[in-house]
Tab-separated table of C-alpha atoms in Angstrom:
chain	number	residue	atom	x	y	z
A	1	MET	CA	35.510	2.506	-1.339
A	2	SER	CA	33.811	3.962	-4.426
A	3	ASP	CA	35.044	0.939	-6.427
A	4	ASP	CA	33.397	-1.378	-3.914
A	5	GLU	CA	30.176	0.592	-4.116
A	6	ARG	CA	30.270	0.477	-7.884
A	7	GLU	CA	30.859	-3.266	-7.788
A	8	GLU	CA	28.006	-3.712	-5.302
A	9	LYS	CA	25.615	-1.799	-7.569
A	10	GLU	CA	26.449	-4.122	-10.452
A	11	LEU	CA	25.732	-7.306	-8.503
A	12	ASP	CA	22.026	-7.520	-9.110
A	13	LEU	CA	19.746	-9.063	-11.720
A	14	THR	CA	21.062	-6.745	-14.451
A	15	SER	CA	24.012	-9.157	-14.583
A	16	PRO	CA	23.213	-12.448	-16.409
A	17	GLU	CA	25.832	-14.182	-14.236
A	18	VAL	CA	23.938	-13.169	-11.079
A	19	VAL	CA	20.643	-14.451	-12.537
A	20	THR	CA	22.373	-17.761	-13.356
A	21	LYS	CA	23.654	-18.085	-9.776
A	22	TYR	CA	20.187	-17.426	-8.321
A	23	LYS	CA	18.640	-19.972	-10.668
A	24	SER	CA	21.334	-22.585	-9.997
A	25	ALA	CA	20.838	-22.154	-6.238
A	26	ALA	CA	17.071	-22.451	-6.801
A	27	GLU	CA	17.398	-25.689	-8.777
A	28	ILE	CA	19.500	-27.202	-6.003
A	29	VAL	CA	17.178	-26.131	-3.174
A	30	ASN	CA	14.110	-27.362	-5.115
A	31	ARG	CA	15.762	-30.780	-5.497
A	32	ALA	CA	16.833	-30.794	-1.834
A	33	LEU	CA	13.222	-30.069	-0.843
A	34	GLN	CA	12.002	-32.908	-3.077
A	35	LEU	CA	14.532	-35.244	-1.439
A	36	VAL	CA	13.429	-34.333	2.105
A	37	ILE	CA	9.727	-34.705	1.205
A	38	SER	CA	10.432	-38.152	-0.255
A	39	GLU	CA	12.018	-39.174	3.071
A	40	CYS	CA	9.092	-37.882	5.177
A	41	LYS	CA	7.601	-41.142	6.434
A	42	PRO	CA	6.192	-42.257	9.791
A	43	LYS	CA	9.021	-42.939	12.305
A	44	ALA	CA	11.598	-40.951	10.262
A	45	LYS	CA	13.858	-39.011	12.659
A	46	ILE	CA	13.548	-35.269	12.154
A	47	VAL	CA	17.269	-34.678	12.728
A	48	ASP	CA	18.056	-37.162	9.919
A	49	LEU	CA	15.749	-35.278	7.533
A	50	CYS	CA	17.436	-31.974	8.408
A	51	GLU	CA	20.877	-33.507	7.863
A	52	LYS	CA	19.828	-34.984	4.503
A	53	GLY	CA	18.641	-31.587	3.247
A	54	ASP	CA	21.813	-29.786	4.355
A	55	SER	CA	24.139	-32.539	3.076
A	56	TYR	CA	22.494	-32.523	-0.343
A	57	ILE	CA	22.884	-28.741	-0.662
A	58	ARG	CA	26.544	-28.893	0.453
A	59	GLU	CA	27.295	-31.742	-1.945
A	60	GLN	CA	25.596	-30.147	-4.978
A	61	THR	CA	27.027	-26.663	-4.461
A	62	GLY	CA	30.443	-28.127	-3.643
A	63	SER	CA	30.744	-29.565	-7.145
A	64	MET	CA	30.168	-26.146	-8.770
A	65	TYR	CA	32.679	-23.366	-9.479
A	66	LYS	CA	35.601	-25.577	-8.436
A	67	ASN	CA	38.096	-24.331	-10.994
A	68	VAL	CA	37.635	-20.581	-10.812
A	69	LYS	CA	40.336	-18.071	-9.881
A	70	ARG	CA	38.302	-16.267	-7.233
A	71	LYS	CA	37.050	-18.500	-4.417
A	72	ILE	CA	33.265	-18.600	-4.615
A	73	GLU	CA	31.439	-19.191	-1.337
A	74	ARG	CA	28.502	-21.564	-1.701
A	75	GLY	CA	26.386	-23.924	0.370
A	76	VAL	CA	23.591	-23.803	2.936
A	77	ALA	CA	22.087	-20.318	3.349
A	78	PHE	CA	19.568	-21.418	5.995
A	79	PRO	CA	19.715	-24.807	7.738
A	80	THR	CA	16.969	-27.299	6.897
A	81	CYS	CA	14.129	-27.079	9.425
A	82	VAL	CA	11.333	-29.626	9.821
A	83	SER	CA	8.581	-28.174	12.020
A	84	VAL	CA	5.602	-30.427	12.705
A	85	ASN	CA	1.906	-29.727	13.435
A	86	ASN	CA	1.520	-26.714	15.781
A	87	THR	CA	5.275	-25.984	15.753
A	88	VAL	CA	5.526	-22.912	13.525
A	89	CYS	CA	9.187	-22.712	12.493
A	90	HIS	CA	12.936	-23.204	13.029
A	91	PHE	CA	12.869	-26.761	14.414
A	92	SER	CA	16.235	-28.238	13.436
A	93	PRO	CA	17.254	-30.383	16.407
A	94	LEU	CA	20.660	-31.479	17.684
A	95	ALA	CA	22.049	-34.892	16.752
A	96	SER	CA	20.964	-36.384	20.101
A	97	ASP	CA	17.273	-35.544	19.506
A	98	GLU	CA	14.995	-38.567	18.987
A	99	THR	CA	11.844	-36.811	17.687
A	100	VAL	CA	10.197	-38.742	14.820
A	101	LEU	CA	7.379	-38.109	12.355
A	102	GLU	CA	4.011	-39.818	12.775
A	103	ASP	CA	1.236	-40.641	10.342
A	104	GLY	CA	-1.022	-37.610	9.793
A	105	ASP	CA	1.648	-35.047	10.778
A	106	ILE	CA	1.637	-31.674	9.033
A	107	VAL	CA	5.299	-31.246	8.118
A	108	LYS	CA	6.754	-27.816	7.286
A	109	ILE	CA	10.142	-27.936	5.552
A	110	ASP	CA	12.168	-24.719	5.327
A	111	MET	CA	15.616	-24.406	3.699
A	112	ALA	CA	17.866	-22.149	1.620
A	113	CYS	CA	20.907	-22.489	-0.614
A	114	HIS	CA	23.352	-19.904	-1.940
A	115	ILE	CA	25.948	-19.634	-4.658
A	116	ASP	CA	28.377	-16.729	-4.244
A	117	GLY	CA	25.963	-15.250	-1.688
A	118	PHE	CA	22.973	-15.250	-4.064
A	119	ILE	CA	20.270	-16.993	-2.049
A	120	ALA	CA	17.320	-19.174	-3.037
A	121	ALA	CA	14.970	-19.935	-0.143
A	122	VAL	CA	11.954	-22.248	-0.056
A	123	ALA	CA	9.432	-23.624	2.436
A	124	HIS	CA	6.700	-26.168	1.789
A	125	THR	CA	4.041	-27.990	3.796
A	126	HIS	CA	3.437	-31.710	3.328
A	127	VAL	CA	0.854	-33.825	5.174
A	128	LEU	CA	1.874	-37.399	5.987
A	129	GLN	CA	-1.151	-39.180	4.545
A	130	GLU	CA	-2.532	-40.850	1.442
A	131	GLY	CA	-5.253	-39.125	-0.565
A	132	PRO	CA	-6.442	-35.520	-0.456
A	133	VAL	CA	-5.903	-33.259	2.545
A	134	THR	CA	-9.292	-32.278	3.994
A	135	GLY	CA	-10.862	-30.250	6.798
A	136	ARG	CA	-9.094	-27.517	8.748
A	137	ALA	CA	-5.621	-28.753	7.754
A	138	ALA	CA	-6.628	-28.160	4.124
A	139	ASP	CA	-7.939	-24.683	5.060
A	140	ALA	CA	-4.570	-23.694	6.576
A	141	LEU	CA	-2.666	-25.013	3.552
A	142	ALA	CA	-5.056	-23.391	1.083
A	143	ALA	CA	-4.795	-20.071	2.953
A	144	ALA	CA	-0.975	-20.131	2.856
A	145	ASN	CA	-0.813	-21.236	-0.772
A	146	THR	CA	-3.454	-18.820	-2.075
A	147	ALA	CA	-1.775	-15.983	-0.151
A	148	ALA	CA	1.542	-16.961	-1.765
A	149	GLU	CA	-0.057	-16.953	-5.237
A	150	VAL	CA	-1.547	-13.497	-4.670
A	151	ALA	CA	1.723	-12.176	-3.215
A	152	LEU	CA	3.523	-13.393	-6.346
A	153	ARG	CA	1.190	-11.196	-8.399
A	154	LEU	CA	1.511	-8.158	-6.101
A	155	VAL	CA	5.292	-8.194	-5.596
A	156	ARG	CA	6.054	-6.323	-8.786
A	157	PRO	CA	7.666	-3.004	-9.654
A	158	GLY	CA	5.510	-0.027	-8.690
A	159	ARG	CA	3.450	-1.881	-6.065
A	160	LYS	CA	3.847	-1.231	-2.330
A	161	ASN	CA	4.694	-3.646	0.478
A	162	LYS	CA	1.494	-2.763	2.353
A	163	ASP	CA	-0.611	-3.947	-0.653
A	164	VAL	CA	0.732	-7.460	-0.046
A	165	THR	CA	0.124	-7.335	3.727
A	166	GLU	CA	-3.526	-6.341	3.259
A	167	ALA	CA	-4.215	-8.963	0.583
A	168	ILE	CA	-2.756	-11.947	2.437
A	169	GLN	CA	-4.710	-11.142	5.600
A	170	LYS	CA	-7.932	-10.956	3.573
A	171	ILE	CA	-7.197	-14.392	2.065
A	172	ALA	CA	-6.502	-15.991	5.448
A	173	ALA	CA	-9.796	-14.602	6.768
A	174	ALA	CA	-11.658	-16.158	3.810
A	175	TYR	CA	-10.403	-19.575	4.970
A	176	ASP	CA	-11.181	-18.724	8.629
A	177	CYS	CA	-7.440	-18.791	9.363
A	178	LYS	CA	-4.924	-16.269	10.677
A	179	ILE	CA	-1.638	-15.234	9.098
A	180	VAL	CA	0.981	-15.851	11.786
A	181	GLU	CA	2.439	-12.685	13.315
A	182	GLY	CA	6.148	-11.937	13.229
A	183	VAL	CA	6.831	-13.701	9.912
A	184	LEU	CA	8.542	-11.228	7.589
A	185	SER	CA	9.216	-11.408	3.862
A	186	HIS	CA	12.571	-9.810	3.058
A	187	GLN	CA	14.365	-8.428	0.080
A	188	MET	CA	17.539	-10.479	-0.462
A	189	LYS	CA	20.870	-9.255	-1.777
A	190	GLN	CA	24.276	-10.870	-2.143
A	191	PHE	CA	25.102	-12.456	1.257
A	192	VAL	CA	22.041	-10.738	2.798
A	193	ILE	CA	19.137	-13.060	3.658
A	194	ASP	CA	17.154	-10.363	5.505
A	195	GLY	CA	17.485	-7.088	3.585
A	196	ASN	CA	16.007	-3.740	4.613
A	197	LYS	CA	12.933	-3.823	2.407
A	198	VAL	CA	10.383	-5.903	4.294
A	199	VAL	CA	6.813	-7.121	3.792
A	200	LEU	CA	4.878	-7.581	7.030
A	201	SER	CA	2.604	-10.609	7.193
A	202	VAL	CA	0.332	-8.928	9.729
A	203	SER	CA	0.097	-5.216	10.378
A	204	ASN	CA	-0.268	-4.368	14.059
A	205	PRO	CA	0.779	-1.494	16.327
A	206	ASP	CA	3.747	-3.467	17.787
A	207	THR	CA	5.416	-4.212	14.469
A	208	ARG	CA	6.116	-1.410	12.063
A	209	VAL	CA	8.172	-1.459	8.894
A	210	ASP	CA	8.999	1.350	6.496
A	211	ASP	CA	6.714	1.764	3.507
A	212	ALA	CA	8.553	0.485	0.461
A	213	GLU	CA	7.950	0.146	-3.250
A	214	PHE	CA	9.119	-2.918	-5.181
A	215	GLU	CA	11.582	-2.210	-7.970
A	216	GLU	CA	12.839	-4.018	-11.036
A	217	ASN	CA	15.909	-6.270	-10.529
A	218	GLU	CA	15.148	-6.902	-6.842
A	219	VAL	CA	14.881	-10.351	-5.252
A	220	TYR	CA	12.468	-11.297	-2.453
A	221	ALA	CA	11.841	-14.308	-0.238
A	222	ILE	CA	8.074	-14.249	0.256
A	223	ASP	CA	7.301	-16.044	3.502
A	224	ILE	CA	3.750	-16.916	4.561
A	225	VAL	CA	2.574	-18.965	7.533
A	226	ALA	CA	-1.159	-19.570	8.061
A	227	SER	CA	-2.747	-21.068	11.174
A	228	THR	CA	-6.154	-22.240	12.338
A	229	GLY	CA	-5.127	-20.852	15.767
A	230	ASP	CA	-4.817	-17.243	16.880
A	231	GLY	CA	-1.644	-16.562	14.857
A	232	LYS	CA	0.338	-15.376	17.897
A	233	PRO	CA	2.991	-18.069	18.371
A	234	LYS	CA	4.922	-18.479	21.630
A	235	LEU	CA	8.452	-19.465	22.537
A	236	LEU	CA	7.976	-22.429	24.885
A	237	ASP	CA	11.544	-23.577	25.478
A	238	GLU	CA	14.722	-21.634	24.700
A	239	LYS	CA	16.668	-24.912	24.725
A	240	GLN	CA	14.931	-25.843	21.452
A	241	THR	CA	16.676	-22.957	19.665
A	242	THR	CA	19.509	-24.314	17.519
A	243	ILE	CA	19.723	-21.836	14.620
A	244	TYR	CA	21.711	-18.622	14.958
A	245	LYS	CA	23.230	-15.946	12.775
A	246	ARG	CA	26.301	-13.922	13.604
A	247	ALA	CA	25.461	-10.264	14.287
A	248	VAL	CA	28.314	-8.716	12.333
A	249	ASP	CA	27.763	-5.221	13.723
A	250	LYS	CA	28.154	-6.248	17.394
A	251	SER	CA	31.312	-6.811	19.446
A	252	TYR	CA	31.947	-7.893	23.055
A	253	HIS	CA	34.873	-9.446	24.891
A	254	LEU	CA	33.559	-12.864	25.942
A	255	LYS	CA	34.511	-13.969	29.458
A	256	MET	CA	34.167	-17.759	29.199
A	257	LYS	CA	36.741	-19.875	27.397
A	258	ALA	CA	33.985	-22.097	25.911
A	259	SER	CA	32.241	-19.009	24.525
A	260	ARG	CA	35.437	-17.670	22.952
A	261	PHE	CA	36.175	-21.069	21.414
A	262	ILE	CA	32.661	-21.398	19.941
A	263	PHE	CA	32.550	-17.807	18.710
A	264	SER	CA	35.904	-18.241	16.983
A	265	GLU	CA	34.630	-21.434	15.298
A	266	ILE	CA	31.423	-19.650	14.206
A	267	SER	CA	33.370	-16.662	12.842
A	268	GLN	CA	35.511	-18.985	10.723
A	269	LYS	CA	32.822	-21.400	9.497
A	270	PHE	CA	29.687	-19.233	9.415
A	271	PRO	CA	30.722	-15.572	9.194
A	272	ILE	CA	27.502	-14.389	7.513
A	273	MET	CA	24.815	-17.032	6.928
A	274	PRO	CA	22.581	-18.603	9.603
A	275	PHE	CA	23.838	-21.975	10.885
A	276	SER	CA	22.736	-24.882	13.054
A	277	ALA	CA	24.347	-25.638	16.417
A	278	ARG	CA	24.496	-29.247	15.126
A	279	ALA	CA	27.559	-28.136	13.153
A	280	LEU	CA	29.381	-27.285	16.414
A	281	GLU	CA	30.767	-29.588	19.089
A	282	GLU	CA	27.622	-30.202	21.179
A	283	LYS	CA	28.769	-29.904	24.811
A	284	ARG	CA	30.949	-26.873	24.204
A	285	ALA	CA	28.254	-25.272	22.071
A	286	ARG	CA	25.620	-25.512	24.828
A	287	LEU	CA	27.887	-23.633	27.218
A	288	GLY	CA	29.308	-21.100	24.810
A	289	LEU	CA	26.233	-20.109	22.831
A	290	VAL	CA	24.415	-18.707	25.885
A	291	GLU	CA	26.999	-15.994	26.540
A	292	CYS	CA	27.206	-15.155	22.818
A	293	VAL	CA	23.413	-14.727	22.626
A	294	ASN	CA	23.181	-12.786	25.922
A	295	HIS	CA	25.637	-10.222	24.557
A	296	GLU	CA	23.921	-10.091	21.142
A	297	LEU	CA	26.872	-11.483	19.202
A	298	LEU	CA	24.455	-14.042	17.772
A	299	GLN	CA	20.882	-13.561	16.601
A	300	PRO	CA	18.783	-16.610	17.609
A	301	TYR	CA	15.986	-18.037	15.451
A	302	PRO	CA	13.614	-19.342	18.144
A	303	VAL	CA	11.338	-22.358	17.740
A	304	LEU	CA	7.793	-20.981	18.014
A	305	HIS	CA	4.542	-22.826	18.676
A	306	GLU	CA	0.837	-22.286	18.242
A	307	LYS	CA	-1.486	-24.119	20.674
A	308	PRO	CA	-1.668	-27.942	20.508
A	309	GLY	CA	-4.332	-28.961	18.002
A	310	ASP	CA	-3.840	-25.880	15.799
A	311	TYR	CA	-2.951	-26.563	12.158
A	312	VAL	CA	-0.076	-24.493	10.776
A	313	ALA	CA	1.024	-24.330	7.106
A	314	HIS	CA	4.110	-22.622	5.681
A	315	ILE	CA	4.863	-21.591	2.089
A	316	LYS	CA	7.966	-19.607	1.124
A	317	PHE	CA	9.305	-18.845	-2.311
A	318	THR	CA	12.024	-16.773	-3.947
A	319	VAL	CA	10.997	-14.369	-6.686
A	320	LEU	CA	13.232	-12.450	-9.100
A	321	LEU	CA	11.695	-9.176	-10.323
A	322	MET	CA	12.980	-9.429	-13.876
A	323	PRO	CA	12.321	-6.813	-16.601
A	324	ASN	CA	9.876	-9.263	-18.272
A	325	GLY	CA	7.948	-9.969	-15.054
A	326	SER	CA	8.146	-11.888	-11.801
A	327	ASP	CA	10.048	-15.170	-11.925
A	328	ARG	CA	9.230	-17.512	-9.047
A	329	VAL	CA	12.277	-19.777	-8.934
A	330	THR	CA	11.539	-21.948	-5.876
A	331	SER	CA	8.431	-24.024	-5.180
A	332	HIS	CA	6.988	-27.517	-4.905
A	333	SER	CA	3.584	-28.757	-6.051
A	334	LEU	CA	0.979	-29.308	-3.339
A	335	GLN	CA	-0.990	-32.392	-2.462
A	336	GLU	CA	-4.654	-32.290	-3.478
A	337	LEU	CA	-6.572	-30.056	-1.068
A	338	GLN	CA	-10.258	-30.108	-0.201
A	339	PRO	CA	-10.686	-27.043	2.017
A	340	THR	CA	-13.962	-26.378	3.826
A	341	LYS	CA	-14.049	-22.765	2.530
A	342	THR	CA	-13.678	-21.097	-0.860
A	343	ILE	CA	-12.569	-17.671	-2.043
A	344	ASP	CA	-15.543	-15.520	-3.076
A	345	ASP	CA	-13.927	-12.068	-2.904
A	346	PRO	CA	-13.966	-10.644	-6.478
A	347	GLU	CA	-10.776	-8.599	-5.872
A	348	ILE	CA	-8.816	-11.690	-4.816
A	349	LYS	CA	-10.223	-13.703	-7.732
A	350	ALA	CA	-9.223	-10.936	-10.144
A	351	CYS	CA	-5.719	-10.857	-8.652
A	352	LEU	CA	-5.348	-14.645	-8.982
A	353	ALA	CA	-6.329	-14.358	-12.645
A	354	LEU	CA	-3.421	-12.003	-13.367
A	355	GLY	CA	-0.368	-13.302	-15.165
A	356	THR	CA	3.062	-12.951	-13.587
A	357	LYS	CA	4.902	-11.932	-16.747
A	358	THR	CA	4.945	-8.548	-18.449
A	359	LYS	CA	4.034	-8.376	-22.121
A	360	LYS	CA	7.016	-7.184	-24.185
A	361	LYS	CA	7.395	-6.257	-27.837
A	362	GLY	CA	8.059	-9.117	-30.202
A	363	GLY	CA	5.608	-11.731	-29.031
A	364	GLY	CA	6.076	-11.275	-25.303
A	365	LYS	CA	5.179	-14.826	-24.260
A	366	LYS	CA	7.700	-16.404	-21.956
A	367	LYS	CA	8.220	-20.135	-21.759
A	368	LYS	CA	6.306	-21.809	-18.942
A	369	GLY	CA	7.076	-24.718	-16.731
A	370	LYS	CA	10.643	-23.967	-15.749
A	371	LYS	CA	11.955	-26.113	-12.940
A	372	GLY	CA	9.962	-25.208	-9.884
A	373	ALA	CA	8.861	-21.915	-11.387
A	374	GLU	CA	5.274	-20.968	-12.140
A	375	ALA	CA	3.673	-24.012	-13.686
A	376	GLU	CA	2.239	-25.109	-10.353
A	377	PRO	CA	-1.565	-25.447	-10.431
A	378	MET	CA	-3.731	-23.607	-7.946
A	379	ASP	CA	-4.611	-26.668	-5.894
A	380	ALA	CA	-5.617	-24.435	-3.026
A	381	THR	CA	-9.018	-23.483	-4.321
A	382	ASN	CA	-9.407	-26.079	-7.073
A	383	ASP	CA	-9.692	-23.093	-9.442
A	384	ALA	CA	-8.271	-22.828	-12.929
A	385	THR	CA	-4.553	-22.304	-13.018
A	386	PRO	CA	-4.058	-18.543	-13.163
A	387	GLN	CA	-0.453	-19.062	-14.256
A	388	GLU	CA	-1.661	-20.173	-17.665
A	389	GLN	CA	-3.504	-16.907	-18.292
A	390	ASP	CA	-0.622	-14.595	-19.160
């Protein structure tokens, strides 16, 4: 057991091979996101978009590490979700679903890829329209994006998780928006998409997490959802839930044959990572999944909604806390935004002006503009690009 523990300790960012795997997964998921955005057009079927994202990730990861002695698991770490308008998250419908995109839709795309269990996650919001995004939709997007930019600067060794929670709520308020409750940013480790160190989006008496300090060589998926509504999303229809993750610490002897069949298939195909019920035989899955969920063998990812007419924006990125600073490895540039509000808070402005790299001896400057990393301008507030000010 001590050998395993020793091996586990070594599998973090101190290993160049691990950093390479994170960055390779990030490149693939950034390209998959670009592909899905390019296919987001009026009348495009949402299920087709989800399939395209997942297929691209499977195809690209499948061509890597083919000729190695040890089998390296790789592929989709979180199924592609396309959640539209007031739908907050996790919409990844079954093959029979006919839902399509319409002109003017606010489209939130959420996906993740892994190589050898090292996960790169990303979410982005794209509005189906020509020209700049204006009005309250722009406010929601600017709130999510500015909060993400500030979080990037606060998730660094020595800072606390509660610093991030306080800052992102302040930013949302400046845009007259709410950060959506129940969205958590997690530390990620090998094969662990939701590690124990957590950043709350909204602090309230119902949801408590342990105080934690960020440390060098950790990896986080920073996940921010902003809404023009009240930020308290509801589950409207359990039948919409299609994404599940096996709860490895639970066991139960299933009574129904369909449940046993499905659970066996899940255990073989998706022992650790979240998966979509689309990957299972549909009729059998409908029957079998219910018993598995009722007895907590599977953790569901419900489809949540704000009220109709509310604008909801989602930004998620993966950040590696490297010795030379924070390296944001997943992102996509935003459309031009013209929000109705601006950020006047001097503390937030000062935070946005911070660099994300740490000065080191011997010149210290790190190359900018890596694929999907930090060269993205601050469209949200039409400010200068703080990333350039290291």
